[in-house]
Short mmCIF file of C-alpha atoms in Angstrom, two decimals:
data_model
loop_
_atom_site.label_atom_id
_atom_site.label_comp_id
_atom_site.label_asym_id
_atom_site.label_seq_id
_atom_site.Cartn_x
_atom_site.Cartn_y
_atom_site.Cartn_z
CA MET A 30 63.56 61.13 35.98
CA THR A 31 66.03 59.03 37.98
CA TYR A 32 69.02 57.55 36.13
CA HIS A 33 70.39 54.12 37.01
CA PHE A 34 73.53 52.70 35.40
CA ILE A 35 73.81 48.91 35.44
CA TYR A 36 77.46 48.14 34.92
CA ASN A 37 78.90 44.69 34.19
CA PRO A 38 82.64 44.86 35.11
CA ILE A 39 83.57 41.69 33.20
CA ALA A 40 81.78 42.52 29.94
CA GLY A 41 84.03 42.89 26.94
CA HIS A 42 86.96 41.33 28.85
CA GLY A 43 87.90 44.67 30.40
CA LEU A 44 86.27 47.07 27.94
CA SER A 45 83.29 47.72 30.19
CA LYS A 46 85.56 48.55 33.14
CA GLN A 47 87.56 51.01 31.01
CA ASN A 48 84.37 52.60 29.72
CA TRP A 49 82.89 52.99 33.20
CA ILE A 50 85.96 54.89 34.39
CA LEU A 51 85.50 57.37 31.54
CA VAL A 52 81.74 57.62 32.02
CA LYS A 53 82.02 58.14 35.78
CA GLU A 54 84.57 60.92 35.30
CA PHE A 55 82.37 62.66 32.73
CA LEU A 56 79.30 62.46 34.98
CA HIS A 57 81.31 63.83 37.90
CA ASN A 58 82.54 66.79 35.82
CA ILE A 59 79.01 67.81 34.83
CA ASP A 60 77.70 67.19 38.38
CA PHE A 61 75.14 64.67 37.09
CA LYS A 62 73.11 62.81 39.71
CA TYR A 63 72.75 59.06 39.19
CA HIS A 64 72.80 55.64 40.81
CA VAL A 65 75.17 52.86 39.78
CA HIS A 66 74.68 49.11 40.22
CA GLU A 67 77.63 46.82 39.59
CA THR A 68 76.72 43.26 38.64
CA GLN A 69 78.37 40.51 40.66
CA SER A 70 77.45 37.38 38.73
CA GLU A 71 75.50 35.97 35.79
CA GLY A 72 71.84 36.93 36.11
CA HIS A 73 72.50 39.77 38.56
CA ALA A 74 71.51 42.47 36.05
CA GLU A 75 68.09 40.82 35.78
CA THR A 76 67.71 40.77 39.57
CA ILE A 77 68.70 44.43 39.86
CA THR A 78 66.26 45.42 37.14
CA LYS A 79 63.39 43.49 38.74
CA TYR A 80 63.92 45.46 41.94
CA LEU A 81 64.27 48.84 40.22
CA THR A 82 61.21 48.40 38.01
CA SER A 83 58.88 46.91 40.62
CA LYS A 84 58.13 50.40 41.92
CA ASN A 85 55.71 52.79 40.25
CA GLN A 86 58.36 55.45 39.59
CA PRO A 87 59.67 56.47 36.14
CA ILE A 88 63.35 55.59 35.71
CA THR A 89 65.99 55.50 33.00
CA ILE A 90 68.27 52.47 32.99
CA ILE A 91 71.51 52.70 31.04
CA CYS A 92 73.31 49.44 30.37
CA LEU A 93 77.10 49.37 30.42
CA GLY A 94 77.79 45.95 29.00
CA GLY A 95 77.21 43.79 25.97
CA ASP A 96 74.23 42.00 24.46
CA GLY A 97 74.14 39.50 27.32
CA THR A 98 73.88 42.19 30.00
CA LEU A 99 71.27 44.06 27.97
CA SER A 100 69.30 40.84 27.56
CA GLU A 101 69.31 40.28 31.33
CA ILE A 102 67.99 43.81 31.88
CA VAL A 103 65.17 43.27 29.38
CA ASN A 104 64.27 40.02 31.15
CA GLY A 105 64.11 41.87 34.46
CA ILE A 106 61.72 44.69 33.47
CA GLN A 107 58.51 44.44 35.53
CA ASN A 108 56.68 47.53 34.27
CA PHE A 109 57.43 48.67 30.72
CA ASP A 110 55.44 51.90 31.18
CA ILE A 111 57.87 53.41 33.67
CA VAL A 112 61.20 52.35 32.10
CA THR A 113 63.36 54.06 29.49
CA LEU A 114 66.36 52.00 28.39
CA GLY A 115 69.71 53.13 26.99
CA VAL A 116 73.01 51.44 26.15
CA ILE A 117 76.68 52.36 26.25
CA PRO A 118 78.20 49.55 24.13
CA SER A 119 80.78 47.80 26.29
CA GLY A 120 80.67 44.12 25.40
CA SER A 121 82.54 41.71 23.17
CA GLY A 122 80.30 42.00 20.12
CA ASN A 123 77.77 44.77 20.80
CA ASP A 124 75.65 43.38 17.98
CA PHE A 125 72.34 44.86 19.02
CA VAL A 126 73.54 48.45 18.63
CA THR A 127 74.15 47.69 14.93
CA ALA A 128 70.39 48.07 14.52
CA THR A 129 70.18 51.33 16.51
CA LYS A 130 71.27 54.95 16.23
CA ILE A 131 73.64 54.68 19.20
CA PRO A 132 77.24 55.85 18.53
CA SER A 133 79.56 52.88 19.00
CA ASP A 134 82.89 54.63 18.40
CA ASP A 135 83.33 56.13 21.87
CA PRO A 136 81.62 55.58 25.26
CA ILE A 137 81.31 59.31 25.96
CA ASN A 138 79.55 59.87 22.65
CA ALA A 139 77.19 57.03 23.53
CA LEU A 140 76.63 58.58 26.97
CA LYS A 141 75.89 62.02 25.54
CA PHE A 142 73.46 60.40 23.14
CA ALA A 143 71.70 58.57 25.99
CA LEU A 144 71.38 61.79 28.02
CA THR A 145 69.93 63.87 25.18
CA ALA A 146 68.12 61.53 22.77
CA GLN A 147 64.35 61.24 22.49
CA SER A 148 63.13 57.76 23.26
CA ARG A 149 61.24 55.62 20.78
CA LYS A 150 59.32 52.40 21.27
CA ILE A 151 61.06 49.27 20.03
CA ASN A 152 60.28 45.57 19.94
CA PHE A 153 61.74 42.64 21.76
CA ILE A 154 61.33 38.86 21.46
CA ASN A 155 59.55 36.26 23.55
CA VAL A 156 61.43 32.94 23.36
CA ASN A 157 59.83 30.10 25.32
CA ASN A 158 59.82 31.45 28.89
CA LYS A 159 62.50 34.09 28.29
CA ARG A 160 62.91 37.42 26.50
CA ALA A 161 65.54 38.37 23.93
CA ILE A 162 66.40 41.75 22.44
CA ASN A 163 68.62 40.86 19.47
CA VAL A 164 68.66 37.43 17.78
CA VAL A 165 67.58 33.89 18.65
CA GLY A 166 69.44 31.15 16.81
CA PHE A 167 69.85 27.43 16.40
CA GLY A 168 72.41 25.32 14.55
CA LEU A 169 75.80 26.53 13.43
CA ASP A 170 75.66 29.79 15.41
CA THR A 171 75.12 27.85 18.64
CA GLU A 172 78.04 25.54 17.84
CA VAL A 173 80.22 28.55 17.02
CA LEU A 174 79.35 30.20 20.35
CA LYS A 175 80.26 27.06 22.30
CA PHE A 176 83.62 26.93 20.54
CA TYR A 177 84.11 30.69 20.90
CA TYR A 178 83.87 30.45 24.69
CA LYS A 179 86.67 27.87 24.66
CA LEU A 180 89.10 30.16 22.74
CA LYS A 181 90.23 32.43 25.55
CA VAL A 182 93.64 33.58 24.29
CA LEU A 183 92.58 35.58 21.21
CA PRO A 184 90.91 39.01 20.87
CA ASN A 185 87.11 38.74 20.91
CA LYS A 186 86.26 39.42 17.26
CA MET A 187 89.19 37.31 16.06
CA ARG A 188 87.99 34.50 18.32
CA TYR A 189 84.50 34.60 16.85
CA LYS A 190 85.70 34.68 13.26
CA LEU A 191 88.09 31.79 13.88
CA ALA A 192 85.34 29.80 15.59
CA THR A 193 83.02 30.54 12.66
CA VAL A 194 85.56 29.40 10.07
CA ILE A 195 86.46 26.19 11.90
CA LYS A 196 82.90 25.17 12.71
CA THR A 197 81.72 26.02 9.19
CA LEU A 198 84.42 23.88 7.59
CA PHE A 199 83.37 20.92 9.73
CA PHE A 200 79.66 21.64 10.02
CA LYS A 201 76.78 19.21 10.29
CA TRP A 202 73.28 19.50 8.88
CA HIS A 203 70.37 20.03 11.24
CA TYR A 204 67.07 18.32 10.56
CA SER A 205 64.08 20.11 12.04
CA GLU A 206 60.50 21.16 11.43
CA ILE A 207 59.39 24.78 11.30
CA ARG A 208 56.06 26.56 11.42
CA VAL A 209 55.65 30.25 10.63
CA ASP A 210 52.69 32.30 11.90
CA ASN A 211 50.67 29.19 12.80
CA GLY A 212 50.86 27.81 9.27
CA LYS A 213 51.76 24.27 8.25
CA TRP A 214 54.70 22.39 9.71
CA ILE A 215 57.50 22.14 7.14
CA PRO A 216 60.47 19.74 7.42
CA ILE A 217 63.81 21.37 6.52
CA THR A 218 67.49 20.52 6.45
CA SER A 219 69.49 23.59 7.37
CA LEU A 220 72.87 24.87 8.45
CA LEU A 221 71.43 27.41 10.86
CA LEU A 222 68.30 29.36 11.66
CA SER A 223 68.29 32.96 12.95
CA ILE A 224 65.24 34.84 14.19
CA GLY A 225 66.05 38.49 14.55
CA ASN A 226 64.69 41.64 16.06
CA GLY A 227 68.21 42.95 15.59
CA ILE A 228 70.43 42.52 12.54
CA ALA A 229 73.78 41.03 13.53
CA ILE A 230 75.51 38.34 15.57
CA GLY A 231 79.14 37.51 16.30
CA GLY A 232 80.57 41.01 16.29
CA GLY A 233 78.84 42.31 13.17
CA ILE A 234 77.88 39.32 10.98
CA LYS A 235 74.54 40.40 9.49
CA MET A 236 72.43 37.26 9.73
CA CYS A 237 69.08 39.09 9.68
CA PRO A 238 69.78 42.12 7.47
CA GLU A 239 66.10 42.87 6.80
CA ALA A 240 65.23 43.14 10.50
CA ALA A 241 64.13 46.41 12.11
CA ILE A 242 63.75 46.86 15.85
CA ASP A 243 60.57 48.93 15.61
CA ASP A 244 58.52 47.35 12.79
CA ASP A 245 56.57 44.81 14.92
CA TYR A 246 58.01 41.90 12.92
CA LEU A 247 60.72 39.28 13.22
CA ASN A 248 63.16 38.52 10.43
CA PHE A 249 63.45 34.72 10.12
CA THR A 250 66.52 33.75 8.08
CA TYR A 251 67.77 30.23 7.51
CA VAL A 252 70.36 28.54 5.33
CA ASN A 253 69.09 25.48 3.46
CA LYS A 254 71.17 22.45 2.53
CA PHE A 255 73.78 23.07 -0.19
CA PRO A 256 76.73 21.25 -1.81
CA ARG A 257 79.67 21.22 0.61
CA ILE A 258 81.99 22.27 -2.19
CA LYS A 259 80.31 25.71 -1.97
CA THR A 260 81.14 26.16 1.73
CA ILE A 261 84.10 28.54 1.40
CA SER A 262 82.49 30.83 -1.18
CA TYR A 263 79.25 30.95 0.81
CA LEU A 264 81.12 31.66 4.04
CA LYS A 265 82.88 34.64 2.44
CA LYS A 266 79.56 36.14 1.39
CA VAL A 267 78.07 35.64 4.83
CA MET A 268 81.06 37.26 6.57
CA LYS A 269 80.78 40.26 4.22
CA GLY A 270 77.12 40.75 5.04
CA ASN A 271 75.77 39.36 1.77
CA ILE A 272 73.84 36.39 3.12
CA LEU A 273 70.69 37.27 1.17
CA LYS A 274 72.60 36.94 -2.10
CA LEU A 275 72.84 33.19 -1.53
CA ARG A 276 70.18 31.17 -3.36
CA VAL A 277 70.05 28.69 -0.50
CA VAL A 278 68.93 31.33 2.01
CA THR A 279 65.30 31.90 2.94
CA SER A 280 64.28 35.17 4.61
CA ILE A 281 60.77 35.75 5.97
CA LYS A 282 59.06 38.61 7.80
CA CYS A 283 56.76 37.15 10.42
CA LYS A 284 55.34 37.46 13.92
CA LYS A 285 56.01 33.95 15.21
CA VAL A 286 58.29 31.00 14.48
CA GLU A 287 58.09 27.52 15.99
CA ILE A 288 60.91 25.02 15.56
CA LYS A 289 60.98 21.36 16.53
CA LEU A 290 64.62 21.03 17.52
CA PRO A 291 66.70 17.87 17.19
CA ASN A 292 68.28 18.86 20.51
CA LYS A 293 67.42 21.31 23.28
CA THR A 294 70.24 23.81 22.83
CA PHE A 295 69.83 27.25 21.23
CA GLN A 296 71.21 30.75 21.72
CA HIS A 297 69.56 34.06 22.45
CA ASP A 298 71.56 37.30 22.51
CA GLY A 299 74.79 35.30 22.59
CA ILE A 300 73.68 33.30 25.63
CA ILE A 301 73.61 29.50 25.34
CA SER A 302 70.26 28.18 26.55
CA HIS A 303 68.81 24.73 27.14
CA GLY A 304 65.07 24.24 26.95
CA ASP A 305 62.44 22.09 25.32
CA ASN A 306 62.58 20.43 21.91
CA LEU A 307 59.93 22.91 20.80
CA LEU A 308 61.38 26.40 20.42
CA THR A 309 58.69 29.09 20.20
CA VAL A 310 59.82 32.59 19.20
CA SER A 311 57.42 35.51 18.80
CA ILE A 312 57.39 39.28 18.71
CA ALA A 313 56.34 40.59 22.13
CA LYS A 314 53.14 42.60 22.54
CA GLU A 315 54.83 45.01 24.93
CA LYS A 316 57.37 47.56 23.71
CA ILE A 317 60.40 49.17 25.30
CA LYS A 318 60.97 52.92 25.47
CA PHE A 319 64.48 53.02 24.09
CA LEU A 320 67.14 55.71 23.69
CA GLY A 321 68.40 54.78 20.26
#
C-alpha cells in the first residue's frame, strides 16, 4: 500500500503547517516511506486526488487540513475501490472528525491512528453536482460563514461564535419548500436547514446530533419559525449541543432532501457554494474506505 499525504499549508491559519513539521519528523524517525503533495490553491487537493486515484493501484490518502481540504479530496476520488482515506485534523473547525474515532488532541496521535487503524466503509453526500463529507446547509449557517470569513483578526473558534451570535441576533426568516424522500412538497419558514452525514459545524456546534457516518442515512435538521423573544435562550441551547431539546426543531432520518431555495447560495463542508434554486442532497451509493 502506497501512502500519500495531501497537505494544505494554509489550513487552520498556520495549524496545518505546524502539524506537518511534527508529522514529517515522526515519519523520518521511523523511516516510513511516503509521498507528500502540498496544495497550492483552492481546488488543488481535488486535482491531486483525481490524478492519484485515476490509476488502478491501491493507495492510502491522508489529509492534513480541515473539512474544506477533506471535501476537495472526496470530490477528487475517481475509483473508490482502490482508495483508503485518513485525516490528521489540521483545520479551523475540524468538524467532521467529531463524528469519527480519530484522536483530535495531537497530530502524532492522529498519525499513529491512521497508520494502525482498520478501515471501515463510511457514507458521503451527493449535493447537486458536488460531493460533501460532513454537512450541507442553507440559511443562518451560510450567513454566519460569510461573516466569519470577514472577521480575520480573531482566533478561529472565537470568530465563528461571534459571527453566530451577531447573525442570530439580527437574523431573517427563510421561506422555502422541502421534499423528503420523494414525498410531498412542504412549504416552511425556517431559520436554517442542515443536512448531515457528520454531526457538527462551526468548530463543534452539533447541528445534526443524530447523524452517523456509516448508517446509510442523512440527518435532516431544521429550525422552524419561533418568537424572536426566544432567540437568546434558543441560541444558548444550540451552542451547548442541545438543539433537539427545542420544540421548534424538526429532525428526520432520510436518504434524500430537496429544497427550493429563495436564493442560490448554500454551504457544504464550510465552503460557500452558488448553484441552482433547487438544492438536491442525497446519500451517495458509493462508500469510502475510511481510517476512523
